[in-house]
Amino acid sequence: MTQIQTSLNNLRNELDGTGVTLVAVSKYHPVEALREAYDAGQRIFGESHVQELCMKHTTLPVDIEWHFIGHLQTNKVKHMAEFVSMIHAVDSLKLLKEIDRQASKSGRVIRCLLQIHIAQEETKFGFTPDELRQMLSQGEWKGLSHVSICGLMCMASNTDDTQQIHREFREVKTLFEDIKSQHFSDAEEFSQLSMGMTGDYKIAISEGSTMVRIGSMIFGGR
Ligand SMILES: *Cc1c(COP(=O)(O)O)cnc(C)c1O
C-alpha cells in the first residue's frame, strides 16, 4: 500500500459508522496521486480550480464524483456543468442562477450547497446568516429547477482557539436546522452540512458535519 492509501484507509476507519461523507480534496496533486486513492476505493474528489478540475475529469475514470469546493466565478460554471456532481461554495443568487442556466443546457440538475461566511477572516466568501435568510425569503431561488439545494457549507476561522471553532460550527449547524424548518421542511435533499478540513474535521463532526473536505491528511502537504 502507498502512503496515500494508508492515510486514506486510516481516515476511513475513523469515519466508519459516523455516516459522514469523505470528500478527498486533491487540488494541486497530480493525477497519479488521485489514481492511488481511486484504486483504494475513493470515488468522491474535491477540486477548487476549474481548469485543474476539467483536466482531471477528462484523464481519470468516469465513475468519479467531482465536487467543486472553491470560490466559483459565474463565467466558469459552463466548463463543469456537464459533469460536476456537487458545487459546495455557492455564495450568491447570481451564481446559483448561472448554475441553473448551465445545468439546464446540459439537461441536468446540479446539487449545490450555500456557503456561509462565519469565520472572522475578511477574505472568506459566503452569505452572512442574515444575507442567507434574506435571499431565501425573497424566493426567486424557488423557480430554479436545475439546481438542487442540498444544504450549507462553511470554513471555520484559521485559529488555534478550538472553542472558537466549536462555536462557529455550532452556529452554522443551528442556522442549518433553522433554515431547514423554514424553507426546506419538505425537501429531503436538504440534508448536508459540509464542514471540516484536515485541521478541524473532528470538531466539525462533533458539531454535526455530514461531509468533510480533507486534503493534506490524505495526500500530504502541497
Ligand atoms: C483545500 C481545501 C480543503 C482541504 O484542506 P486540507 O487542510 O488540506 O484538508 C477543504 N475545503 C476547502 C474549501 C479547500 O479549499
Short mmCIF file of C-alpha atoms and ligand atoms in Angstrom, two decimals:
data_model
loop_
_atom_site.label_atom_id
_atom_site.label_comp_id
_atom_site.label_asym_id
_atom_site.label_seq_id
_atom_site.Cartn_x
_atom_site.Cartn_y
_atom_site.Cartn_z
CA MET A 1 0.00 0.00 0.00
CA THR A 2 1.19 3.51 -0.73
CA GLN A 3 1.32 6.30 1.83
CA ILE A 4 -1.78 7.87 0.31
CA GLN A 5 -3.69 4.60 0.55
CA THR A 6 -2.62 4.06 4.15
CA SER A 7 -3.69 7.57 5.17
CA LEU A 8 -6.97 7.20 3.31
CA ASN A 9 -7.74 3.88 4.99
CA ASN A 10 -6.93 5.24 8.45
CA LEU A 11 -9.25 8.16 7.86
CA ARG A 12 -11.99 5.91 6.52
CA ASN A 13 -11.77 3.66 9.58
CA GLU A 14 -12.12 6.73 11.73
CA LEU A 15 -15.21 7.91 9.86
CA ASP A 16 -16.71 4.44 9.68
CA GLY A 17 -20.10 4.31 11.37
CA THR A 18 -20.45 8.10 11.64
CA GLY A 19 -22.38 8.45 8.37
CA VAL A 20 -20.06 11.31 7.41
CA THR A 21 -19.15 11.51 3.71
CA LEU A 22 -15.48 11.97 2.83
CA VAL A 23 -14.59 14.36 0.02
CA ALA A 24 -10.92 13.74 -0.79
CA VAL A 25 -9.54 17.18 -1.63
CA SER A 26 -6.99 16.60 -4.37
CA LYS A 27 -6.25 20.14 -5.55
CA TYR A 28 -2.66 20.72 -6.70
CA HIS A 29 -1.93 16.97 -6.55
CA PRO A 30 -1.06 15.10 -9.76
CA VAL A 31 -3.48 12.61 -11.31
CA GLU A 32 -1.19 9.77 -10.18
CA ALA A 33 -1.99 10.66 -6.56
CA LEU A 34 -5.73 10.63 -7.27
CA ARG A 35 -5.34 7.32 -9.04
CA GLU A 36 -3.82 5.79 -5.90
CA ALA A 37 -6.79 6.96 -3.86
CA TYR A 38 -9.14 5.74 -6.58
CA ASP A 39 -7.51 2.31 -6.57
CA ALA A 40 -8.10 2.16 -2.82
CA GLY A 41 -11.80 2.74 -3.47
CA GLN A 42 -12.23 6.51 -3.08
CA ARG A 43 -14.78 7.91 -5.55
CA ILE A 44 -15.52 11.43 -4.32
CA PHE A 45 -12.87 14.04 -5.07
CA GLY A 46 -12.88 17.76 -4.36
CA GLU A 47 -11.13 20.36 -6.51
CA SER A 48 -11.02 24.13 -6.23
CA HIS A 49 -9.68 25.31 -9.58
CA VAL A 50 -11.76 24.98 -12.72
CA GLN A 51 -9.03 24.19 -15.23
CA GLU A 52 -7.48 21.58 -12.97
CA LEU A 53 -10.88 20.02 -12.31
CA CYS A 54 -11.59 19.74 -16.05
CA MET A 55 -8.18 18.26 -16.83
CA LYS A 56 -8.52 15.64 -14.09
CA HIS A 57 -12.08 14.85 -15.12
CA THR A 58 -11.00 14.05 -18.67
CA THR A 59 -8.00 12.00 -17.52
CA LEU A 60 -9.47 9.86 -14.74
CA PRO A 61 -12.23 7.20 -14.67
CA VAL A 62 -15.81 8.29 -15.34
CA ASP A 63 -17.30 6.91 -12.15
CA ILE A 64 -15.61 9.60 -10.04
CA GLU A 65 -17.95 12.10 -8.40
CA TRP A 66 -16.36 15.52 -8.80
CA HIS A 67 -17.12 18.12 -6.16
CA PHE A 68 -16.14 21.73 -6.77
CA ILE A 69 -15.23 23.21 -3.39
CA GLY A 70 -13.54 26.51 -4.26
CA HIS A 71 -14.77 30.01 -5.00
CA LEU A 72 -16.54 29.87 -8.36
CA GLN A 73 -16.84 32.75 -10.82
CA THR A 74 -20.06 32.83 -12.81
CA ASN A 75 -18.25 32.83 -16.15
CA LYS A 76 -16.60 29.49 -15.35
CA VAL A 77 -19.70 27.48 -14.47
CA LYS A 78 -20.14 26.41 -18.09
CA HIS A 79 -16.89 24.44 -18.05
CA MET A 80 -18.10 22.00 -15.40
CA ALA A 81 -21.88 21.96 -15.84
CA GLU A 82 -21.87 18.75 -17.83
CA PHE A 83 -20.21 16.63 -15.20
CA VAL A 84 -19.81 18.25 -11.78
CA SER A 85 -21.61 16.32 -9.07
CA MET A 86 -21.83 18.97 -6.36
CA ILE A 87 -20.85 22.64 -6.02
CA HIS A 88 -20.04 23.42 -2.38
CA ALA A 89 -19.43 27.14 -2.25
CA VAL A 90 -22.39 28.92 -3.82
CA ASP A 91 -22.16 32.42 -2.40
CA SER A 92 -24.67 34.48 -4.38
CA LEU A 93 -28.06 34.22 -6.03
CA LYS A 94 -26.39 35.32 -9.25
CA LEU A 95 -24.11 32.28 -9.16
CA LEU A 96 -27.00 29.95 -8.30
CA LYS A 97 -28.93 31.29 -11.30
CA GLU A 98 -25.99 30.76 -13.64
CA ILE A 99 -25.53 27.17 -12.37
CA ASP A 100 -29.24 26.63 -13.03
CA ARG A 101 -28.92 28.05 -16.55
CA GLN A 102 -25.89 25.94 -17.46
CA ALA A 103 -27.33 22.79 -15.86
CA SER A 104 -30.49 23.29 -17.88
CA LYS A 105 -28.44 23.46 -21.10
CA SER A 106 -26.86 20.12 -20.17
CA GLY A 107 -30.20 18.64 -19.18
CA ARG A 108 -29.00 18.14 -15.63
CA VAL A 109 -29.84 19.08 -12.05
CA ILE A 110 -26.72 20.13 -10.15
CA ARG A 111 -26.52 19.67 -6.38
CA CYS A 112 -25.43 22.84 -4.60
CA LEU A 113 -24.51 23.92 -1.09
CA LEU A 114 -24.83 27.50 0.07
CA GLN A 115 -21.65 28.83 1.62
CA ILE A 116 -21.96 30.60 4.96
CA HIS A 117 -19.46 33.25 5.95
CA ILE A 118 -18.79 32.55 9.59
CA ALA A 119 -15.04 32.89 10.08
CA GLN A 120 -13.54 36.10 11.34
CA GLU A 121 -11.22 36.50 8.37
CA GLU A 122 -12.25 39.27 6.00
CA THR A 123 -11.25 37.30 2.95
CA LYS A 124 -13.65 34.38 3.25
CA PHE A 125 -16.55 34.23 0.84
CA GLY A 126 -20.14 33.32 1.57
CA PHE A 127 -23.51 34.60 2.72
CA THR A 128 -23.73 36.01 6.23
CA PRO A 129 -26.60 34.35 8.12
CA ASP A 130 -28.70 37.49 7.54
CA GLU A 131 -27.95 37.59 3.82
CA LEU A 132 -28.87 33.92 3.54
CA ARG A 133 -32.21 34.44 5.29
CA GLN A 134 -32.92 37.42 3.04
CA MET A 135 -32.08 35.56 -0.14
CA LEU A 136 -34.24 32.59 0.84
CA SER A 137 -37.19 34.74 1.94
CA GLN A 138 -37.08 36.70 -1.30
CA GLY A 139 -37.99 33.43 -3.02
CA GLU A 140 -36.55 33.75 -6.52
CA TRP A 141 -34.49 30.57 -5.98
CA LYS A 142 -37.68 28.52 -5.87
CA GLY A 143 -38.09 28.95 -9.62
CA LEU A 144 -34.73 27.33 -10.37
CA SER A 145 -35.49 23.78 -11.41
CA HIS A 146 -31.98 22.70 -12.45
CA VAL A 147 -30.28 23.18 -9.11
CA SER A 148 -30.94 21.15 -6.00
CA ILE A 149 -30.06 22.98 -2.81
CA CYS A 150 -28.70 20.24 -0.58
CA GLY A 151 -27.52 22.17 2.45
CA LEU A 152 -24.84 24.51 3.75
CA MET A 153 -21.05 24.69 3.65
CA CYS A 154 -18.62 26.71 5.74
CA MET A 155 -14.98 27.14 6.70
CA ALA A 156 -14.11 27.96 10.29
CA SER A 157 -11.54 30.57 11.27
CA ASN A 158 -7.94 29.53 10.89
CA THR A 159 -7.10 29.65 14.60
CA ASP A 160 -5.70 27.52 17.43
CA ASP A 161 -8.67 28.51 19.59
CA THR A 162 -10.66 25.27 19.45
CA GLN A 163 -13.52 26.78 21.45
CA GLN A 164 -13.97 29.39 18.75
CA ILE A 165 -14.00 26.70 16.06
CA HIS A 166 -16.61 24.77 18.05
CA ARG A 167 -18.71 27.95 18.33
CA GLU A 168 -18.52 28.73 14.62
CA PHE A 169 -19.50 25.22 13.52
CA ARG A 170 -22.29 25.15 16.10
CA GLU A 171 -23.64 28.43 14.80
CA VAL A 172 -23.81 27.05 11.26
CA LYS A 173 -25.47 23.85 12.47
CA THR A 174 -28.12 25.92 14.25
CA LEU A 175 -28.60 28.04 11.14
CA PHE A 176 -28.93 24.85 9.08
CA GLU A 177 -31.72 23.50 11.31
CA ASP A 178 -33.44 26.85 11.32
CA ILE A 179 -33.32 27.25 7.54
CA LYS A 180 -34.39 23.66 7.04
CA SER A 181 -37.54 24.08 9.10
CA GLN A 182 -38.36 27.45 7.50
CA HIS A 183 -37.67 26.75 3.83
CA PHE A 184 -36.85 23.10 3.23
CA SER A 185 -39.09 21.12 5.56
CA ASP A 186 -40.42 19.11 2.60
CA ALA A 187 -37.08 18.88 0.81
CA GLU A 188 -35.41 15.61 1.68
CA GLU A 189 -32.31 16.60 -0.26
CA PHE A 190 -31.60 19.49 2.12
CA SER A 191 -29.56 17.27 4.41
CA GLN A 192 -25.87 18.12 4.03
CA LEU A 193 -23.60 20.18 6.20
CA SER A 194 -20.18 20.41 4.57
CA MET A 195 -17.73 21.45 7.25
CA GLY A 196 -14.35 20.28 8.46
CA MET A 197 -10.90 20.02 6.87
CA THR A 198 -7.66 18.33 7.97
CA GLY A 199 -7.14 20.63 10.94
CA ASP A 200 -10.68 20.78 12.28
CA TYR A 201 -12.73 17.84 10.99
CA LYS A 202 -13.04 16.16 14.40
CA ILE A 203 -14.54 19.34 15.84
CA ALA A 204 -16.80 19.69 12.80
CA ILE A 205 -18.11 16.14 13.19
CA SER A 206 -18.77 16.67 16.88
CA GLU A 207 -20.88 19.69 15.87
CA GLY A 208 -22.93 17.84 13.28
CA SER A 209 -21.00 17.87 10.00
CA THR A 210 -22.23 15.34 7.41
CA MET A 211 -19.46 15.92 4.86
CA VAL A 212 -15.78 16.59 5.48
CA ARG A 213 -13.38 18.01 2.88
CA ILE A 214 -9.95 16.59 3.63
CA GLY A 215 -6.80 17.13 1.58
CA SER A 216 -3.41 17.26 3.26
CA MET A 217 -4.15 14.46 5.71
CA ILE A 218 -4.59 12.11 2.74
CA PHE A 219 -2.28 13.48 0.07
CA GLY A 220 0.35 15.22 2.20
CA GLY A 221 1.40 18.86 2.04
CA ARG A 222 1.08 20.87 -1.14
C1 LIG B 1 -8.07 22.99 0.31
C2 LIG B 1 -9.43 22.96 0.90
C3 LIG B 1 -9.81 21.96 1.83
C4 LIG B 1 -8.86 20.89 2.34
O1 LIG B 1 -7.92 21.42 3.19
P1 LIG B 1 -6.87 20.48 3.98
O2 LIG B 1 -6.44 21.34 5.11
O3 LIG B 1 -5.78 20.17 3.03
O4 LIG B 1 -7.61 19.29 4.44
C5 LIG B 1 -11.11 21.98 2.28
N1 LIG B 1 -12.01 22.90 1.88
C6 LIG B 1 -11.67 23.88 1.01
C7 LIG B 1 -12.70 24.86 0.60
C8 LIG B 1 -10.38 23.94 0.49
O5 LIG B 1 -10.06 24.91 -0.38
#
